[in-house]
Amino acid sequence: MTGATRLDGTPIEVLLVEDDPGDVLMTQEAFQEHKVRNRLTVVPDGAEALAYLRREGTYADSVRPDLILLDLNLPKRDGREVLAEIKKDPDLGRIPVVVLTTSAADEDILRSYQLHANAYVTKPVDFDRFISVIRQIDEFFVSVVRLPPRG
């Protein structure tokens, strides 16, 4: 499977907000194994995610992502806070956000959807299943869904 592109031919930009180095590595491997053109950018906490999205400081030249993969349990700014900030911002709110977390708690699922997450996925612990989940998320949001234009 080759990496999908936007209608204008540019690669799909994915922002991964994840503090666990093992999960970052598995996600990077999933993209490297199955994608040619999609670009994955990683930030390690909620504060960095918001700075990246708002193009602040060292992220002044960042590219607006087409899709955000967001962990809930993050340092500095919790994933729920980040999701709320993204979705209340008229410019950022149109970016699809997939909550990708270890939590299967009903309250986390309910709260994420109340905050307008586009999807909630519980991370599998098995490497092969994790790779499969990342591939399915990417295929759905990149190959099936029409993404909004970049702002």
PDB file of C-alpha atoms in Angstrom:
ATOM      1  CA  MET A   1       0.000   0.000   0.000  1.00  0.00           C
ATOM      2  CA  THR A   2       1.487   3.324  -0.982  1.00  0.00           C
ATOM      3  CA  GLY A   3       0.992   6.520   0.914  1.00  0.00           C
ATOM      4  CA  ALA A   4      -2.044   8.501  -0.066  1.00  0.00           C
ATOM      5  CA  THR A   5      -1.870  12.110  -1.065  1.00  0.00           C
ATOM      6  CA  ARG A   6      -4.221  15.065  -0.959  1.00  0.00           C
ATOM      7  CA  LEU A   7      -6.096  16.003  -4.106  1.00  0.00           C
ATOM      8  CA  ASP A   8      -3.339  18.495  -4.928  1.00  0.00           C
ATOM      9  CA  GLY A   9      -0.725  15.707  -4.783  1.00  0.00           C
ATOM     10  CA  THR A  10       0.942  16.795  -1.535  1.00  0.00           C
ATOM     11  CA  PRO A  11       1.645  14.183   1.153  1.00  0.00           C
ATOM     12  CA  ILE A  12      -0.728  13.709   4.068  1.00  0.00           C
ATOM     13  CA  GLU A  13       0.656  15.359   7.213  1.00  0.00           C
ATOM     14  CA  VAL A  14       0.003  13.438  10.440  1.00  0.00           C
ATOM     15  CA  LEU A  15       0.778  14.864  13.885  1.00  0.00           C
ATOM     16  CA  LEU A  16       1.354  12.248  16.589  1.00  0.00           C
ATOM     17  CA  VAL A  17       1.057  13.582  20.139  1.00  0.00           C
ATOM     18  CA  GLU A  18       2.634  10.846  22.238  1.00  0.00           C
ATOM     19  CA  ASP A  19       4.998  10.748  25.214  1.00  0.00           C
ATOM     20  CA  ASP A  20       5.736   7.000  25.272  1.00  0.00           C
ATOM     21  CA  PRO A  21       8.918   6.352  23.236  1.00  0.00           C
ATOM     22  CA  GLY A  22       7.854   2.760  22.547  1.00  0.00           C
ATOM     23  CA  ASP A  23       4.520   3.838  21.093  1.00  0.00           C
ATOM     24  CA  VAL A  24       6.247   6.557  19.056  1.00  0.00           C
ATOM     25  CA  LEU A  25       8.655   3.977  17.642  1.00  0.00           C
ATOM     26  CA  MET A  26       5.857   1.523  16.788  1.00  0.00           C
ATOM     27  CA  THR A  27       3.863   4.260  15.061  1.00  0.00           C
ATOM     28  CA  GLN A  28       6.924   5.401  13.103  1.00  0.00           C
ATOM     29  CA  GLU A  29       7.603   1.802  12.071  1.00  0.00           C
ATOM     30  CA  ALA A  30       3.990   1.371  10.969  1.00  0.00           C
ATOM     31  CA  PHE A  31       4.299   4.442   8.751  1.00  0.00           C
ATOM     32  CA  GLN A  32       7.702   3.423   7.390  1.00  0.00           C
ATOM     33  CA  GLU A  33       6.603  -0.138   6.601  1.00  0.00           C
ATOM     34  CA  HIS A  34       3.384   0.748   4.833  1.00  0.00           C
ATOM     35  CA  LYS A  35       3.652   4.299   3.575  1.00  0.00           C
ATOM     36  CA  VAL A  36       5.719   6.022   0.965  1.00  0.00           C
ATOM     37  CA  ARG A  37       4.591   9.637   1.097  1.00  0.00           C
ATOM     38  CA  ASN A  38       2.708  10.342   4.327  1.00  0.00           C
ATOM     39  CA  ARG A  39       4.688  12.412   6.817  1.00  0.00           C
ATOM     40  CA  LEU A  40       4.578  11.807  10.536  1.00  0.00           C
ATOM     41  CA  THR A  41       5.611  14.547  12.959  1.00  0.00           C
ATOM     42  CA  VAL A  42       5.877  13.722  16.664  1.00  0.00           C
ATOM     43  CA  VAL A  43       5.527  16.004  19.673  1.00  0.00           C
ATOM     44  CA  PRO A  44       5.957  14.589  23.201  1.00  0.00           C
ATOM     45  CA  ASP A  45       3.351  16.475  25.241  1.00  0.00           C
ATOM     46  CA  GLY A  46       0.206  18.555  25.118  1.00  0.00           C
ATOM     47  CA  ALA A  47       1.924  21.923  25.449  1.00  0.00           C
ATOM     48  CA  GLU A  48       4.189  21.161  22.469  1.00  0.00           C
ATOM     49  CA  ALA A  49       1.167  19.961  20.480  1.00  0.00           C
ATOM     50  CA  LEU A  50      -0.627  23.260  20.950  1.00  0.00           C
ATOM     51  CA  ALA A  51       2.528  25.255  20.161  1.00  0.00           C
ATOM     52  CA  TYR A  52       2.979  23.194  16.989  1.00  0.00           C
ATOM     53  CA  LEU A  53      -0.635  23.642  15.914  1.00  0.00           C
ATOM     54  CA  ARG A  54      -0.568  27.373  16.637  1.00  0.00           C
ATOM     55  CA  ARG A  55       2.825  27.734  14.938  1.00  0.00           C
ATOM     56  CA  GLU A  56       4.442  29.289  17.990  1.00  0.00           C
ATOM     57  CA  GLY A  57       8.134  29.579  18.855  1.00  0.00           C
ATOM     58  CA  THR A  58      10.272  26.891  17.220  1.00  0.00           C
ATOM     59  CA  TYR A  59       7.170  25.671  15.362  1.00  0.00           C
ATOM     60  CA  ALA A  60       6.605  28.950  13.466  1.00  0.00           C
ATOM     61  CA  ASP A  61       7.156  27.161  10.144  1.00  0.00           C
ATOM     62  CA  SER A  62       5.245  23.981  10.969  1.00  0.00           C
ATOM     63  CA  VAL A  63       2.903  22.494   8.397  1.00  0.00           C
ATOM     64  CA  ARG A  64      -0.736  22.257   9.437  1.00  0.00           C
ATOM     65  CA  PRO A  65      -1.509  18.544   9.937  1.00  0.00           C
ATOM     66  CA  ASP A  66      -4.278  16.793   8.031  1.00  0.00           C
ATOM     67  CA  LEU A  67      -4.817  14.323  10.890  1.00  0.00           C
ATOM     68  CA  ILE A  68      -3.913  14.289  14.594  1.00  0.00           C
ATOM     69  CA  LEU A  69      -3.271  11.101  16.570  1.00  0.00           C
ATOM     70  CA  LEU A  70      -3.631  12.125  20.218  1.00  0.00           C
ATOM     71  CA  ASP A  71      -2.781  10.228  23.389  1.00  0.00           C
ATOM     72  CA  LEU A  72      -4.861  11.169  26.438  1.00  0.00           C
ATOM     73  CA  ASN A  73      -2.332  10.748  29.234  1.00  0.00           C
ATOM     74  CA  LEU A  74       0.275  13.361  28.425  1.00  0.00           C
ATOM     75  CA  PRO A  75       2.644  15.506  30.479  1.00  0.00           C
ATOM     76  CA  LYS A  76       2.264  19.294  30.723  1.00  0.00           C
ATOM     77  CA  ARG A  77      -1.173  19.468  29.044  1.00  0.00           C
ATOM     78  CA  ASP A  78      -3.447  16.443  29.257  1.00  0.00           C
ATOM     79  CA  GLY A  79      -4.800  15.067  25.984  1.00  0.00           C
ATOM     80  CA  ARG A  80      -8.350  15.973  27.000  1.00  0.00           C
ATOM     81  CA  GLU A  81      -7.290  19.612  27.435  1.00  0.00           C
ATOM     82  CA  VAL A  82      -5.516  19.544  24.065  1.00  0.00           C
ATOM     83  CA  LEU A  83      -8.592  18.060  22.371  1.00  0.00           C
ATOM     84  CA  ALA A  84     -10.824  20.727  23.932  1.00  0.00           C
ATOM     85  CA  GLU A  85      -8.446  23.505  22.784  1.00  0.00           C
ATOM     86  CA  ILE A  86      -8.257  22.136  19.248  1.00  0.00           C
ATOM     87  CA  LYS A  87     -11.992  21.706  18.837  1.00  0.00           C
ATOM     88  CA  LYS A  88     -12.931  25.131  20.216  1.00  0.00           C
ATOM     89  CA  ASP A  89     -10.551  26.878  17.803  1.00  0.00           C
ATOM     90  CA  PRO A  90     -12.378  27.689  14.527  1.00  0.00           C
ATOM     91  CA  ASP A  91      -9.222  27.145  12.482  1.00  0.00           C
ATOM     92  CA  LEU A  92      -7.875  24.007  14.192  1.00  0.00           C
ATOM     93  CA  GLY A  93     -11.255  22.461  14.937  1.00  0.00           C
ATOM     94  CA  ARG A  94     -11.691  21.117  11.431  1.00  0.00           C
ATOM     95  CA  ILE A  95      -8.607  18.875  11.704  1.00  0.00           C
ATOM     96  CA  PRO A  96      -9.732  15.285  12.409  1.00  0.00           C
ATOM     97  CA  VAL A  97      -8.481  14.036  15.794  1.00  0.00           C
ATOM     98  CA  VAL A  98      -8.178  10.337  16.578  1.00  0.00           C
ATOM     99  CA  VAL A  99      -7.702   9.632  20.265  1.00  0.00           C
ATOM    100  CA  LEU A 100      -5.165   6.782  20.361  1.00  0.00           C
ATOM    101  CA  THR A 101      -4.689   5.707  23.963  1.00  0.00           C
ATOM    102  CA  THR A 102      -4.291   2.750  26.304  1.00  0.00           C
ATOM    103  CA  SER A 103      -7.423   3.674  28.231  1.00  0.00           C
ATOM    104  CA  ALA A 104     -10.551   1.623  27.603  1.00  0.00           C
ATOM    105  CA  ALA A 105     -12.426   3.398  30.408  1.00  0.00           C
ATOM    106  CA  ASP A 106     -15.998   4.356  29.522  1.00  0.00           C
ATOM    107  CA  GLU A 107     -15.549   7.824  31.035  1.00  0.00           C
ATOM    108  CA  ASP A 108     -12.517   8.523  28.798  1.00  0.00           C
ATOM    109  CA  ILE A 109     -14.398   7.342  25.710  1.00  0.00           C
ATOM    110  CA  LEU A 110     -17.490   9.387  26.564  1.00  0.00           C
ATOM    111  CA  ARG A 111     -15.485  12.503  27.458  1.00  0.00           C
ATOM    112  CA  SER A 112     -13.437  12.299  24.250  1.00  0.00           C
ATOM    113  CA  TYR A 113     -16.557  12.178  22.099  1.00  0.00           C
ATOM    114  CA  GLN A 114     -18.127  14.983  24.137  1.00  0.00           C
ATOM    115  CA  LEU A 115     -15.035  17.011  23.249  1.00  0.00           C
ATOM    116  CA  HIS A 116     -15.673  16.166  19.570  1.00  0.00           C
ATOM    117  CA  ALA A 117     -12.982  13.552  18.917  1.00  0.00           C
ATOM    118  CA  ASN A 118     -13.476  12.086  15.453  1.00  0.00           C
ATOM    119  CA  ALA A 119     -12.605   8.587  16.649  1.00  0.00           C
ATOM    120  CA  TYR A 120     -11.454   6.780  19.803  1.00  0.00           C
ATOM    121  CA  VAL A 121      -9.067   3.855  19.455  1.00  0.00           C
ATOM    122  CA  THR A 122      -7.605   1.786  22.278  1.00  0.00           C
ATOM    123  CA  LYS A 123      -3.966   0.910  21.571  1.00  0.00           C
ATOM    124  CA  PRO A 124      -3.316  -2.814  21.305  1.00  0.00           C
ATOM    125  CA  VAL A 125      -0.263  -3.991  23.235  1.00  0.00           C
ATOM    126  CA  ASP A 126       0.710  -6.555  20.605  1.00  0.00           C
ATOM    127  CA  PHE A 127       3.083  -5.082  17.990  1.00  0.00           C
ATOM    128  CA  ASP A 128       1.412  -6.680  14.950  1.00  0.00           C
ATOM    129  CA  ARG A 129      -2.053  -5.584  16.060  1.00  0.00           C
ATOM    130  CA  PHE A 130      -0.728  -2.075  16.791  1.00  0.00           C
ATOM    131  CA  ILE A 131       0.706  -1.875  13.265  1.00  0.00           C
ATOM    132  CA  SER A 132      -2.611  -3.097  11.871  1.00  0.00           C
ATOM    133  CA  VAL A 133      -4.575  -0.484  13.846  1.00  0.00           C
ATOM    134  CA  ILE A 134      -2.320   2.359  12.664  1.00  0.00           C
ATOM    135  CA  ARG A 135      -2.680   1.141   9.077  1.00  0.00           C
ATOM    136  CA  GLN A 136      -6.484   0.985   9.402  1.00  0.00           C
ATOM    137  CA  ILE A 137      -6.675   4.496  10.917  1.00  0.00           C
ATOM    138  CA  ASP A 138      -4.493   5.843   8.155  1.00  0.00           C
ATOM    139  CA  GLU A 139      -6.364   4.022   5.409  1.00  0.00           C
ATOM    140  CA  PHE A 140      -9.735   5.253   6.666  1.00  0.00           C
ATOM    141  CA  PHE A 141      -8.818   8.888   7.276  1.00  0.00           C
ATOM    142  CA  VAL A 142      -6.507   9.183   4.296  1.00  0.00           C
ATOM    143  CA  SER A 143      -7.983   6.900   1.624  1.00  0.00           C
ATOM    144  CA  VAL A 144     -11.698   6.847   2.461  1.00  0.00           C
ATOM    145  CA  VAL A 145     -12.510  10.167   4.143  1.00  0.00           C
ATOM    146  CA  ARG A 146     -12.239  13.478   2.298  1.00  0.00           C
ATOM    147  CA  LEU A 147     -10.072  15.710   4.484  1.00  0.00           C
ATOM    148  CA  PRO A 148     -10.758  19.437   4.784  1.00  0.00           C
ATOM    149  CA  PRO A 149      -8.399  21.840   3.011  1.00  0.00           C
ATOM    150  CA  ARG A 150      -5.424  23.065   5.004  1.00  0.00           C
ATOM    151  CA  GLY A 151      -5.923  26.433   6.652  1.00  0.00           C
TER     152      GLY A 151
END
